[in-house]
mmCIF file of C-alpha atoms in Angstrom:
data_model
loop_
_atom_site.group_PDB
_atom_site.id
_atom_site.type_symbol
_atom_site.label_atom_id
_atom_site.label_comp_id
_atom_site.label_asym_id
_atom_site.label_seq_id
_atom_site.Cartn_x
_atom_site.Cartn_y
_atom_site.Cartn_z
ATOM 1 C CA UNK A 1 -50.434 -47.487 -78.958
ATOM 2 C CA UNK A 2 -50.547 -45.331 -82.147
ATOM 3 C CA UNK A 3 -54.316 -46.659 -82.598
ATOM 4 C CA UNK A 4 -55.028 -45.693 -79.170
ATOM 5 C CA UNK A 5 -52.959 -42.403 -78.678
ATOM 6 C CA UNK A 6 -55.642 -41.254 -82.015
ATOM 7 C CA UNK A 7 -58.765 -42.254 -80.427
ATOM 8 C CA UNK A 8 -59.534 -45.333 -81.622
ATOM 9 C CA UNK A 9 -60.672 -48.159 -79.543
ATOM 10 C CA UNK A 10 -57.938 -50.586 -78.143
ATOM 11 C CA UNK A 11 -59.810 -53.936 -79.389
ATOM 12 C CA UNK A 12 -60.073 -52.123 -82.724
ATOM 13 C CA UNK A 13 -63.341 -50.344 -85.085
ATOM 14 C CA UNK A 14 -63.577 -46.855 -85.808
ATOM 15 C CA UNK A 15 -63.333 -43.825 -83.334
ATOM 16 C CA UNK A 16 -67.312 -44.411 -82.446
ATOM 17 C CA UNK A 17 -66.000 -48.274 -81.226
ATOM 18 C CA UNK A 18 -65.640 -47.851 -77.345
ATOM 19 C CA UNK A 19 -66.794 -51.281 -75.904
ATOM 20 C CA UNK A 20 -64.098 -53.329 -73.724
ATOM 21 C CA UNK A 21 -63.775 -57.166 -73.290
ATOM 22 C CA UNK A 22 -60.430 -57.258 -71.770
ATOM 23 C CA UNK A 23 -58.745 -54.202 -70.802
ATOM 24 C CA UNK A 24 -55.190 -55.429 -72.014
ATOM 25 C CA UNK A 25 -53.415 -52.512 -73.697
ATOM 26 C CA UNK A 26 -50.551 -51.147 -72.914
ATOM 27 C CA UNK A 27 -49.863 -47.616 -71.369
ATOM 28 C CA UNK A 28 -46.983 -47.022 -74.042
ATOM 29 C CA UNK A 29 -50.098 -44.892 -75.954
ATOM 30 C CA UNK A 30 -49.374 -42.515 -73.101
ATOM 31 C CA UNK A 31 -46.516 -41.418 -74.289
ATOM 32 C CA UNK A 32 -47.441 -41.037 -78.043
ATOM 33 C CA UNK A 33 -47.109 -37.827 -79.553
ATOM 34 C CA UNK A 34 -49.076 -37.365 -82.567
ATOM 35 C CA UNK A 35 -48.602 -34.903 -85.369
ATOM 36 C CA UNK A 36 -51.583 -33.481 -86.845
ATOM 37 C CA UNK A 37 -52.165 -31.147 -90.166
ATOM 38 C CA UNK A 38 -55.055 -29.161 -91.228
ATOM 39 C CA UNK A 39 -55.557 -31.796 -93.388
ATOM 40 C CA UNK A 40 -58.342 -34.519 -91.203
ATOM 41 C CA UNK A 41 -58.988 -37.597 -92.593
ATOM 42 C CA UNK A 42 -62.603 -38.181 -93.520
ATOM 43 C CA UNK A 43 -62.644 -41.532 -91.879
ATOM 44 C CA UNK A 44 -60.867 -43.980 -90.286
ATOM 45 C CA UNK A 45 -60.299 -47.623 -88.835
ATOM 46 C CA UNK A 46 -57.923 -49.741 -86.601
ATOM 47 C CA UNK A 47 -57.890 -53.484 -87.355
ATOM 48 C CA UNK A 48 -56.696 -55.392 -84.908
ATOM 49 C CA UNK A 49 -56.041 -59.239 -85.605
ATOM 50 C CA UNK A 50 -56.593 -61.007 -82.662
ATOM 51 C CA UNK A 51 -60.256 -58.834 -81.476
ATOM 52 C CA UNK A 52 -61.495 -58.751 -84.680
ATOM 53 C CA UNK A 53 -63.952 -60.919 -83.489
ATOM 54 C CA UNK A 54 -65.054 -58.566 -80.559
ATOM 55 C CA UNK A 55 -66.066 -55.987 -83.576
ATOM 56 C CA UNK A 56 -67.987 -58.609 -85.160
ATOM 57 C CA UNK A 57 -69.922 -59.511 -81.690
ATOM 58 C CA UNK A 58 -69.771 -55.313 -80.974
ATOM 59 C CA UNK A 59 -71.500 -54.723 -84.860
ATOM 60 C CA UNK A 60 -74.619 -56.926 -84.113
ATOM 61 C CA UNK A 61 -75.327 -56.422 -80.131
ATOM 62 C CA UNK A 62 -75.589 -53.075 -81.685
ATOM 63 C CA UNK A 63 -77.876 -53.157 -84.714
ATOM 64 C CA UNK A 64 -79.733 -55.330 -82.050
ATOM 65 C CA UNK A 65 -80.791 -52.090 -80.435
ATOM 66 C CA UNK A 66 -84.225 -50.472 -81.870
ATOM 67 C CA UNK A 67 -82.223 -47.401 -83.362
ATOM 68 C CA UNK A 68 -83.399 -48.182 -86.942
ATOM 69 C CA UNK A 69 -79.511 -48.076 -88.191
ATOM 70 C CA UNK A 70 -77.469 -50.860 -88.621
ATOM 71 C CA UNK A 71 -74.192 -50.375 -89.245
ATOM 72 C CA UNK A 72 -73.535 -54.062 -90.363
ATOM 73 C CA UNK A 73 -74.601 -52.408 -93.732
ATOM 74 C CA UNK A 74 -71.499 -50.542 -94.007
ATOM 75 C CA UNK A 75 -69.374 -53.665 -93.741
ATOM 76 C CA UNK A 76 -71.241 -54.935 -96.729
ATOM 77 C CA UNK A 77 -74.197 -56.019 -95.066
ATOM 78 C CA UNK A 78 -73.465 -59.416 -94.239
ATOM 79 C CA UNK A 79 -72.662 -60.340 -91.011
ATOM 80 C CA UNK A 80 -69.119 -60.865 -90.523
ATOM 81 C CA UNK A 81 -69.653 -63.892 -87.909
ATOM 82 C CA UNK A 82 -70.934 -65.534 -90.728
ATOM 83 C CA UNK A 83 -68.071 -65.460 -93.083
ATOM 84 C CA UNK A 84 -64.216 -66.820 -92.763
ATOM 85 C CA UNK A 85 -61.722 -64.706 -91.293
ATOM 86 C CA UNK A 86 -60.197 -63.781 -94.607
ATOM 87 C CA UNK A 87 -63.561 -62.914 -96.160
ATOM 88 C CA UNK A 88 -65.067 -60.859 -93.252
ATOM 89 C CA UNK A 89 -61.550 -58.466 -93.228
ATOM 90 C CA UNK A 90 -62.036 -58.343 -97.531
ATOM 91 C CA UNK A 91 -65.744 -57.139 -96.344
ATOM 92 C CA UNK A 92 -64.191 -54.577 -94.179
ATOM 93 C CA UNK A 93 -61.350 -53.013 -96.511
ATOM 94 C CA UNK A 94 -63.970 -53.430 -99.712
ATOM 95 C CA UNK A 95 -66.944 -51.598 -97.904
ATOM 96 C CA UNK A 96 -66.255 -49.658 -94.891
ATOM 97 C CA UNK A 97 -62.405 -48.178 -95.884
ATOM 98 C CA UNK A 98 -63.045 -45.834 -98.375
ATOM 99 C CA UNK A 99 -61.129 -42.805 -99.833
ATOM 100 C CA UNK A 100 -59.242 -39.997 -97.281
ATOM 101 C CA UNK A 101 -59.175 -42.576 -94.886
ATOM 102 C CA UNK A 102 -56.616 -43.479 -91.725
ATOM 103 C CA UNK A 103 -56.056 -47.071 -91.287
ATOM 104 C CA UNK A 104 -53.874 -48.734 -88.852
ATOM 105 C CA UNK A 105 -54.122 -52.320 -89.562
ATOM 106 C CA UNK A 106 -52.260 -55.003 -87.017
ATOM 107 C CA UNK A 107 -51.298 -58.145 -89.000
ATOM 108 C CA UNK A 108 -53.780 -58.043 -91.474
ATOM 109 C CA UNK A 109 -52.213 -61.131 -93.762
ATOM 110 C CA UNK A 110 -54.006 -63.339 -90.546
ATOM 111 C CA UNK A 111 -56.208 -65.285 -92.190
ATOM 112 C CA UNK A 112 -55.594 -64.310 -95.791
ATOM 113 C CA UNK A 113 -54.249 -66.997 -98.530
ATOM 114 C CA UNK A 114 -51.368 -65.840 -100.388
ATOM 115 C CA UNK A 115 -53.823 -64.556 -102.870
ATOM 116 C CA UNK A 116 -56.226 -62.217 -101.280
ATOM 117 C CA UNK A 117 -52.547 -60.764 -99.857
ATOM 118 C CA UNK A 118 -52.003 -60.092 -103.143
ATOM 119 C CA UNK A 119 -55.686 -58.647 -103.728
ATOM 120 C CA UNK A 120 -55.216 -56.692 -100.594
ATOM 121 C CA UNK A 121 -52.395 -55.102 -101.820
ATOM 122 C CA UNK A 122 -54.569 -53.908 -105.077
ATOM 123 C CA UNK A 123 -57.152 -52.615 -102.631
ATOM 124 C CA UNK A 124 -54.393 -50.947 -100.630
ATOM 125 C CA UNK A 125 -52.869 -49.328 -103.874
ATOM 126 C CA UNK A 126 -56.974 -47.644 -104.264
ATOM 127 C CA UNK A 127 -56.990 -46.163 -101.169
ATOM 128 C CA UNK A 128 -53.800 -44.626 -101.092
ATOM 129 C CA UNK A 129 -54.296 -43.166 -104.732
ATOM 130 C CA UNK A 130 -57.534 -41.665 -102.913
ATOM 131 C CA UNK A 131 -55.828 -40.098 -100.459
ATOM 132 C CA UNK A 132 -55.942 -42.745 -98.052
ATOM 133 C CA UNK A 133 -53.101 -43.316 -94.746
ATOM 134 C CA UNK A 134 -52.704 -46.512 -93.496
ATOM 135 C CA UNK A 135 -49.867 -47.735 -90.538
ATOM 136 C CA UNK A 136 -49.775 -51.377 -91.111
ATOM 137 C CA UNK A 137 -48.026 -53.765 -88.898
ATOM 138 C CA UNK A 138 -47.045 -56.998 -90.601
ATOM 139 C CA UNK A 139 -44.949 -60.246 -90.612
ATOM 140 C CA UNK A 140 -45.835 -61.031 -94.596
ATOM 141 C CA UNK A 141 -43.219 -60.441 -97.285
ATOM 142 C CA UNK A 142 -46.330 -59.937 -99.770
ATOM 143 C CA UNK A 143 -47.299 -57.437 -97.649
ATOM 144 C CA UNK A 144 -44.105 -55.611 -96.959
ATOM 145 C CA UNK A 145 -43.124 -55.504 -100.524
ATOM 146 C CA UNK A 146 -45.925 -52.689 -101.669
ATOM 147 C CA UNK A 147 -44.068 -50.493 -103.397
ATOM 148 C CA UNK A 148 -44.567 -46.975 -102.386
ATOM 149 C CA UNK A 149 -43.927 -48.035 -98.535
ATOM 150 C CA UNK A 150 -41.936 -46.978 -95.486
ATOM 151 C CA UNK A 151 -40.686 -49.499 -93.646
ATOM 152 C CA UNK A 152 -39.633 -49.656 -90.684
ATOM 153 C CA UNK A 153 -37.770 -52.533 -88.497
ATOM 154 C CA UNK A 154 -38.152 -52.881 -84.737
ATOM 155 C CA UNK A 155 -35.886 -54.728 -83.140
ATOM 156 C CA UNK A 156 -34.451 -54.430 -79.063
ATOM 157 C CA UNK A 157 -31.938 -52.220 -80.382
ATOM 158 C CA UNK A 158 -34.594 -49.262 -81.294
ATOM 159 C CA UNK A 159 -36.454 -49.041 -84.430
ATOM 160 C CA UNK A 160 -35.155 -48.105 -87.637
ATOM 161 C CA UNK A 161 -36.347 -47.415 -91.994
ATOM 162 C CA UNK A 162 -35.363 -50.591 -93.727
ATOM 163 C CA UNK A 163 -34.940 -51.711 -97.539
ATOM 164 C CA UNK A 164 -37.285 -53.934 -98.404
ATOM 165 C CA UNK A 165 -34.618 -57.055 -99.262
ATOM 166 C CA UNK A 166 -32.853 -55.743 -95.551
ATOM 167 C CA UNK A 167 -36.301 -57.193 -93.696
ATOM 168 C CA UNK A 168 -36.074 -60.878 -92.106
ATOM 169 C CA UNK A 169 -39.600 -61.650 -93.502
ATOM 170 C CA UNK A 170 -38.168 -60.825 -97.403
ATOM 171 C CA UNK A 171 -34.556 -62.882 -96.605
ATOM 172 C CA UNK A 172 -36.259 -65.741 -94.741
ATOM 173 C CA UNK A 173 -39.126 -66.526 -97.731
ATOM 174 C CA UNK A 174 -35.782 -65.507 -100.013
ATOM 175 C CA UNK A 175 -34.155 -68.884 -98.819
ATOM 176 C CA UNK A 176 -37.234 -70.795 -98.370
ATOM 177 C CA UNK A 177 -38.374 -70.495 -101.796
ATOM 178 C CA UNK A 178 -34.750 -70.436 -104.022
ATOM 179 C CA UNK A 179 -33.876 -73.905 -102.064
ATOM 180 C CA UNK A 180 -37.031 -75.383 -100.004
ATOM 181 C CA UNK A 181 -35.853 -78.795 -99.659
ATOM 182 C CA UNK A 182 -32.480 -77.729 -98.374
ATOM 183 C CA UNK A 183 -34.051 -75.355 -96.139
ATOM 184 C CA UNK A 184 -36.473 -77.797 -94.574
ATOM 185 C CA UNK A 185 -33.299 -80.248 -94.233
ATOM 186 C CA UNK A 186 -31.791 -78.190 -92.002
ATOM 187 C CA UNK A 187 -34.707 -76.827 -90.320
ATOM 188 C CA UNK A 188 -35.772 -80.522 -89.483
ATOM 189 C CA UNK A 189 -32.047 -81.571 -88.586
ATOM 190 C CA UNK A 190 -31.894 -78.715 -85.902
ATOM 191 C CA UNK A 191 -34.951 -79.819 -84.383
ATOM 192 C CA UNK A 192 -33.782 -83.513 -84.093
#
């Protein structure tokens, strides 16, 4: 809704994105209220998980059309159908995010090993040190843990700024990896 309520298009890309496969958003973005400052970002981007794909397929029926200009060259040049899910969003935030940049990002750890988290998290610390925004939305405790954060919890009783240690993704892999096996006992038994 936040993505939206800016200008950016619902399946995700930048502000210039406006093609539609599904119209499935929700109307929340109607009742977003921005705030703006004379500051403007320079650029910006909303990557969204699950229609990633639909950018991919969006980037080359575009730079299929004789303008001359292909934009798969600012996403590193390579096109992104042709690399894994992990690699083609390391193409995005390596090439197209650059400095003075907003960035709303909807469960980017999808398709990332535990170590490109961890090298997304180095690319994340760039950005911001150049002035870069980002709103990230995220399940991973890799993720979550960046230190100069804000984080917020939503829950059904509202939405509220959380510790770090107070979020369920931080307790839960907490417990998982201090006592696995005990963990996966009792996960298992209450299944049985």
């Amino acid at each position: 809704s936040i993505a939206v309520a800016y200008g950016f298009n619902a399946e995700g890309g930048s502000t210039n994105f406006s093609f539609e496969t599904k119209n499935s958003s929700s109307k929340l973005y109607k009742h977003v209220k921005l705030k703006r400052t004379l500051k403007r970002p320079k650029t910006g981007y909303f990557f969204r998980a699950e229609s990633f794909y639909n950018v991919a397929t969006n980037i080359e029926t575009l730079d299929e059309l004789p303008t001359g200009k292909k934009i798969i060259k600012a996403y590193g040049g390579k096109s992104l159908h042709e690399q894994s899910r992990g690699e083609s969003f390391f193409s995005l935030i390596l090439n197209r995010f650059c400095k003075n940049g907003f960035y709303i990002l909807d469960e980017p750890e999808s398709g990332l090993s535990l170590e490109r988290q961890f090298a997304f998290i180095s690319r994340l610390n760039e950005l911001v040190d150049e002035q870069s925004q980002f709103i990230i939305g995220t399940h991973s405790p890799i993720i979550l843990s960046y230190p100069h954060s804000t984080i917020y919890q939503i829950t059904e009783n509202g939405m509220y700024k959380v510790e770090y240690e107070q979020t369920n993704a931080f307790k839960f892999m907490k417990m998982f990896t201090e006592n696995h096996s005990n963990f996966l006992n009792e996960l298992l038994k209450a299944k049985e």
